[in-house]
CSV table of C-alpha atoms in Angstrom, one decimal:
chain,number,residue,atom,x,y,z
A,1,MET,CA,75.4,5.5,-264.7
A,2,HIS,CA,75.8,3.1,-261.8
A,3,ARG,CA,76.6,4.3,-258.3
A,4,ARG,CA,79.1,2.3,-256.4
A,5,LEU,CA,78.1,1.7,-252.8
A,6,VAL,CA,80.9,1.9,-250.3
A,7,PHE,CA,80.4,0.2,-247.0
A,8,GLU,CA,82.6,1.4,-244.2
A,9,GLU,CA,83.3,-0.6,-241.1
A,10,PRO,CA,81.7,0.9,-238.0
A,11,VAL,CA,83.8,2.7,-235.4
A,12,SER,CA,84.7,0.7,-232.3
A,13,ARG,CA,82.7,2.0,-229.4
A,14,ALA,CA,85.5,0.9,-227.0
A,15,ALA,CA,87.8,3.2,-228.9
A,16,VAL,CA,85.4,6.1,-228.7
A,17,TRP,CA,84.8,5.7,-225.0
A,18,SER,CA,88.5,5.1,-224.3
A,19,ARG,CA,89.3,8.5,-225.8
A,20,ARG,CA,86.5,10.2,-223.9
A,21,LEU,CA,87.4,8.6,-220.6
A,22,ALA,CA,91.1,9.4,-221.0
A,23,TRP,CA,90.4,13.1,-221.5
A,24,PHE,CA,87.9,13.1,-218.7
A,25,ALA,CA,90.5,11.5,-216.4
A,26,PHE,CA,93.0,14.1,-217.5
A,27,ALA,CA,90.6,16.9,-216.5
A,28,VAL,CA,89.7,15.2,-213.2
A,29,LEU,CA,93.4,14.7,-212.4
A,30,LEU,CA,94.2,18.4,-213.0
A,31,LEU,CA,91.3,19.5,-210.9
A,32,SER,CA,92.2,17.1,-208.0
A,33,LEU,CA,95.8,18.4,-208.0
A,34,LEU,CA,94.6,21.9,-207.9
A,35,LEU,CA,92.4,21.1,-204.9
A,36,VAL,CA,95.3,19.4,-203.1
A,37,ARG,CA,97.4,22.6,-203.6
A,38,LEU,CA,94.7,24.9,-202.3
A,39,ARG,CA,93.9,22.8,-199.2
A,40,GLU,CA,95.9,22.0,-196.1
A,41,PRO,CA,98.1,19.0,-197.2
A,42,SER,CA,96.9,15.7,-195.8
A,43,ILE,CA,97.0,12.0,-196.7
A,44,GLU,CA,93.2,12.0,-196.9
A,45,GLY,CA,93.3,15.0,-199.3
A,46,LEU,CA,95.0,12.8,-201.9
A,47,ALA,CA,91.8,10.7,-202.3
A,48,PRO,CA,90.6,12.7,-205.4
A,49,VAL,CA,94.0,12.1,-207.0
A,50,ALA,CA,93.7,8.4,-206.4
A,51,GLY,CA,90.2,8.5,-207.9
A,52,ALA,CA,91.5,10.2,-211.0
A,53,TYR,CA,94.0,7.5,-211.5
A,54,VAL,CA,91.3,4.9,-211.3
A,55,LEU,CA,89.7,6.6,-214.3
A,56,VAL,CA,93.1,6.7,-216.0
A,57,LEU,CA,93.5,2.9,-215.5
A,58,ALA,CA,89.9,2.4,-216.8
A,59,ALA,CA,90.7,4.5,-220.0
A,60,LEU,CA,93.9,2.4,-220.5
A,61,GLY,CA,91.9,-0.8,-220.2
A,62,LEU,CA,89.3,0.4,-222.7
A,63,ALA,CA,92.0,1.4,-225.2
A,64,ILE,CA,93.6,-2.1,-225.0
A,65,LEU,CA,90.1,-3.6,-225.4
A,66,ALA,CA,89.5,-1.4,-228.4
A,67,PHE,CA,92.7,-2.6,-230.1
A,68,ILE,CA,91.7,-6.2,-229.5
A,69,ARG,CA,88.3,-5.7,-231.0
A,70,ILE,CA,89.6,-3.7,-233.9
A,71,TRP,CA,92.1,-6.5,-234.6
A,72,HIS,CA,89.4,-9.2,-234.6
A,73,SER,CA,86.5,-7.3,-236.2
A,74,GLY,CA,88.2,-4.8,-238.5
A,75,HIS,CA,86.3,-1.9,-237.0
A,76,ARG,CA,87.7,1.6,-237.3
A,77,GLY,CA,89.0,3.7,-234.4
A,78,ALA,CA,92.6,2.6,-234.1
A,79,GLY,CA,93.7,6.2,-234.1
A,80,MET,CA,91.4,7.1,-231.2
A,81,ALA,CA,92.5,4.1,-229.2
A,82,ALA,CA,96.1,4.9,-229.8
A,83,GLY,CA,95.6,8.5,-228.6
A,84,ALA,CA,93.8,7.3,-225.5
A,85,LEU,CA,96.5,4.7,-224.8
A,86,LEU,CA,99.3,7.4,-225.2
A,87,LEU,CA,97.5,9.9,-223.0
A,88,SER,CA,96.8,7.3,-220.3
A,89,LEU,CA,100.4,6.2,-220.2
A,90,LEU,CA,101.6,9.8,-220.0
A,91,LEU,CA,99.2,10.4,-217.0
A,92,LEU,CA,100.5,7.2,-215.4
A,93,ALA,CA,104.1,8.2,-215.7
A,94,PRO,CA,104.2,10.2,-212.4
A,95,ALA,CA,102.5,7.4,-210.5
A,96,GLY,CA,105.1,5.0,-211.9
A,97,PHE,CA,107.9,7.2,-210.8
A,98,ILE,CA,106.4,7.3,-207.3
A,99,VAL,CA,106.1,3.5,-207.2
A,100,LEU,CA,109.7,3.2,-208.3
A,101,ARG,CA,110.8,5.5,-205.5
A,102,LEU,CA,108.7,3.5,-203.0
A,103,VAL,CA,110.5,0.4,-204.0
A,104,THR,CA,114.1,1.8,-204.3
A,105,ARG,CA,114.1,4.2,-201.4
A,106,PRO,CA,114.0,3.3,-197.7
A,107,ALA,CA,110.9,4.1,-195.7
A,108,LEU,CA,112.2,7.3,-194.1
A,109,ALA,CA,110.6,10.7,-193.5
A,110,ASP,CA,113.4,12.4,-191.6
A,111,VAL,CA,117.0,12.8,-192.8
A,112,SER,CA,119.9,14.4,-190.9
A,113,THR,CA,123.6,14.9,-191.6
A,114,ASP,CA,124.2,14.0,-188.0
A,115,ILE,CA,122.7,10.6,-187.2
A,116,ASP,CA,124.0,10.4,-183.7
A,117,ASP,CA,122.9,13.9,-182.5
A,118,PRO,CA,120.4,15.4,-185.1
A,119,PRO,CA,119.6,19.1,-184.9
A,120,ALA,CA,116.7,19.7,-182.6
A,121,PHE,CA,113.6,21.6,-183.8
A,122,SER,CA,112.6,24.8,-182.0
A,123,ARG,CA,109.6,24.8,-179.7
A,124,SER,CA,109.1,28.6,-179.7
A,125,GLN,CA,105.7,29.9,-180.3
A,126,ALA,CA,106.6,31.2,-183.8
A,127,ALA,CA,108.0,27.9,-184.9
A,128,LEU,CA,105.1,25.8,-183.5
A,129,THR,CA,102.6,28.1,-185.2
A,130,ALA,CA,104.3,27.7,-188.5
A,131,ARG,CA,104.4,23.9,-188.0
A,132,SER,CA,100.7,23.8,-186.9
A,133,GLY,CA,101.9,22.7,-183.4
A,134,ARG,CA,103.9,19.8,-184.7
A,135,VAL,CA,107.3,18.8,-183.5
A,136,PRO,CA,109.0,16.2,-185.7
A,137,PRO,CA,109.5,13.1,-183.5
A,138,ASP,CA,112.9,11.5,-182.8
A,139,VAL,CA,114.0,8.8,-185.2
A,140,PRO,CA,115.1,5.4,-183.9
A,141,ALA,CA,118.8,4.6,-184.3
A,142,LEU,CA,118.1,1.7,-186.6
A,143,GLN,CA,116.3,4.0,-189.1
A,144,ARG,CA,119.2,6.5,-188.9
A,145,ARG,CA,121.6,3.7,-189.9
A,146,LEU,CA,119.3,2.8,-192.8
A,147,GLN,CA,119.6,6.5,-193.8
A,148,ARG,CA,123.4,6.3,-193.8
A,149,GLN,CA,123.3,3.3,-196.1
A,150,ALA,CA,120.8,4.8,-198.5
A,151,TYR,CA,122.2,8.4,-198.5
A,152,PRO,CA,125.9,8.2,-197.9
A,153,LYS,CA,126.4,11.8,-199.1
A,154,ALA,CA,124.2,13.2,-196.4
A,155,VAL,CA,127.2,14.2,-194.2
A,156,PRO,CA,128.1,17.3,-192.1
A,157,ILE,CA,129.4,20.3,-193.9
A,158,LEU,CA,132.9,21.3,-192.6
A,159,LEU,CA,134.1,24.8,-193.4
A,160,GLU,CA,137.3,26.6,-192.7
A,161,LEU,CA,135.3,29.6,-191.5
A,162,PRO,CA,134.4,31.0,-188.1
A,163,ALA,CA,130.9,30.0,-186.9
A,164,GLU,CA,129.6,33.5,-187.4
A,165,ALA,CA,130.5,33.4,-191.1
A,166,ALA,CA,129.1,29.9,-191.4
A,167,PHE,CA,125.9,31.0,-189.9
A,168,ASP,CA,125.5,33.8,-192.4
A,169,LEU,CA,126.3,31.4,-195.2
A,170,ALA,CA,123.7,28.9,-193.9
A,171,ARG,CA,121.0,31.5,-193.7
A,172,ARG,CA,121.7,32.8,-197.2
A,173,ALA,CA,121.6,29.3,-198.5
A,174,ALA,CA,118.2,28.6,-197.0
A,175,LEU,CA,116.8,31.9,-198.5
A,176,GLY,CA,118.4,31.2,-201.8
A,177,LEU,CA,116.6,27.8,-202.0
A,178,GLY,CA,113.3,29.6,-201.4
A,179,TRP,CA,112.7,28.2,-198.0
A,180,GLN,CA,110.7,30.2,-195.4
A,181,VAL,CA,113.0,31.1,-192.6
A,182,LEU,CA,111.1,31.0,-189.3
A,183,GLU,CA,113.7,32.1,-186.8
A,184,THR,CA,117.5,32.2,-186.4
A,185,ALA,CA,119.9,32.3,-183.5
A,186,ARG,CA,123.5,33.3,-183.9
A,187,PRO,CA,126.4,31.1,-182.6
A,188,GLY,CA,127.2,31.8,-179.0
A,189,GLY,CA,125.7,31.3,-175.6
A,190,ARG,CA,126.2,28.3,-173.4
A,191,SER,CA,126.1,25.7,-176.3
A,192,GLY,CA,128.0,27.9,-178.7
A,193,ALA,CA,125.8,26.7,-181.6
A,194,GLY,CA,123.9,28.8,-184.0
A,195,ARG,CA,120.6,27.8,-185.5
A,196,VAL,CA,118.3,28.4,-188.6
A,197,GLU,CA,114.8,27.1,-188.6
A,198,ALA,CA,112.9,26.9,-191.9
A,199,VAL,CA,110.0,25.4,-193.8
A,200,ALA,CA,110.4,24.1,-197.4
A,201,ARG,CA,107.4,23.4,-199.6
A,202,GLY,CA,107.1,21.1,-202.7
A,203,ARG,CA,106.6,22.7,-206.1
A,204,ILE,CA,103.6,20.6,-207.2
A,205,LEU,CA,101.6,19.6,-204.2
A,206,HIS,CA,103.0,22.1,-201.7
A,207,PHE,CA,103.7,19.4,-199.1
A,208,SER,CA,105.9,20.8,-196.3
A,209,GLU,CA,109.2,19.7,-194.8
A,210,ASP,CA,110.5,21.2,-191.6
A,211,ILE,CA,114.2,22.2,-191.7
A,212,ALA,CA,116.6,22.6,-188.7
A,213,ILE,CA,120.1,23.8,-189.4
A,214,ARG,CA,122.8,23.9,-186.7
A,215,ILE,CA,126.1,25.7,-186.8
A,216,ARG,CA,128.8,24.7,-184.4
A,217,PRO,CA,132.3,26.2,-183.9
A,218,ARG,CA,135.3,23.9,-184.3
A,219,VAL,CA,139.0,24.4,-183.6
A,220,ASP,CA,139.8,24.7,-187.3
A,221,GLY,CA,136.5,26.4,-188.5
A,222,SER,CA,132.9,25.4,-188.2
A,223,ARG,CA,130.5,22.5,-188.8
A,224,ILE,CA,127.0,22.8,-190.3
A,225,ASP,CA,124.4,20.1,-189.8
A,226,ILE,CA,121.0,20.0,-191.4
A,227,ARG,CA,117.9,18.0,-190.7
A,228,SER,CA,114.8,17.8,-193.0
A,229,ALA,CA,111.6,16.1,-191.8
A,230,SER,CA,108.3,15.5,-193.7
A,231,ARG,CA,105.0,16.2,-192.0
A,232,LEU,CA,103.0,13.5,-193.8
A,233,GLY,CA,103.4,9.8,-194.0
A,234,SER,CA,106.3,7.5,-193.2
A,235,HIS,CA,107.9,7.5,-196.6
A,236,ASP,CA,109.3,10.7,-198.2
A,237,LEU,CA,110.2,9.2,-201.6
A,238,GLY,CA,113.7,10.6,-201.1
A,239,ALA,CA,112.5,14.2,-200.8
A,240,ASN,CA,114.3,15.0,-197.6
A,241,ALA,CA,117.7,13.7,-198.8
A,242,ALA,CA,117.2,15.8,-202.0
A,243,ARG,CA,116.7,18.9,-199.8
A,244,VAL,CA,119.8,18.1,-197.8
A,245,ALA,CA,121.8,17.7,-201.0
A,246,ALA,CA,120.4,20.9,-202.4
A,247,PHE,CA,121.4,22.8,-199.3
A,248,THR,CA,125.0,21.3,-199.5
A,249,ASP,CA,125.3,22.3,-203.1
A,250,GLU,CA,124.0,25.8,-202.3
A,251,ILE,CA,126.6,26.2,-199.6
A,252,GLU,CA,129.4,25.1,-202.0
A,253,LEU,CA,128.1,27.7,-204.6
A,254,LEU,CA,128.2,30.4,-202.0
A,255,MET,CA,131.7,29.4,-200.9
A,256,GLU,CA,132.9,29.6,-204.5
A,257,SER,CA,131.5,33.1,-204.9
A,258,ARG,CA,133.1,34.5,-201.8
């Protein structure tokens, strides 16, 4: 009885290491995101995330190299290379979304429904403590005009309600969105305006935006203006405009339920 010898092609080392590196990059990325959430948010604190994405790109490159070598040499490991390629692309998807936002959104970090007279931020001790002593700076008029072009729906909210009722509505909307309300001031006094000061935090990285809401009486009702400003960087990737839109939608929902 003769035994038939079967010679199998060796497994591509590039495929093996691409899979290992892809899973290692996945673990490093999760750990780095956890560290960012636990620490005080900062641009420097994103360095571990950037390092994790270097590993992701290396895994992607190895997977592509593995496919090339498998094609030329006939080595095994196509499945491993395909898995590494898919995992790398999935990990790169959020980074690709961020790059898309950088390209398609203006470089703004402060959005207001009133570009001529944005709501001012409180300088009380409680507000300054919550903002770590930071007061969002004024935005040049040119940037405010860029905001109007990029986010034409970020406009004042006009209500056929007294300022007192509009104030209660604005406060409920802020709380309903999960924002931390720092302080409030009812309409009245010399200016006649009411105010709600709040802080909103991102769901993933917990980056903070400072919120100032102003309620002014009008002859036929009231006007609500909101301003949302990021604490880090000069580009918010559209986050502040999204918060303004979410606040407007919440006001509309509350009005419908009255």
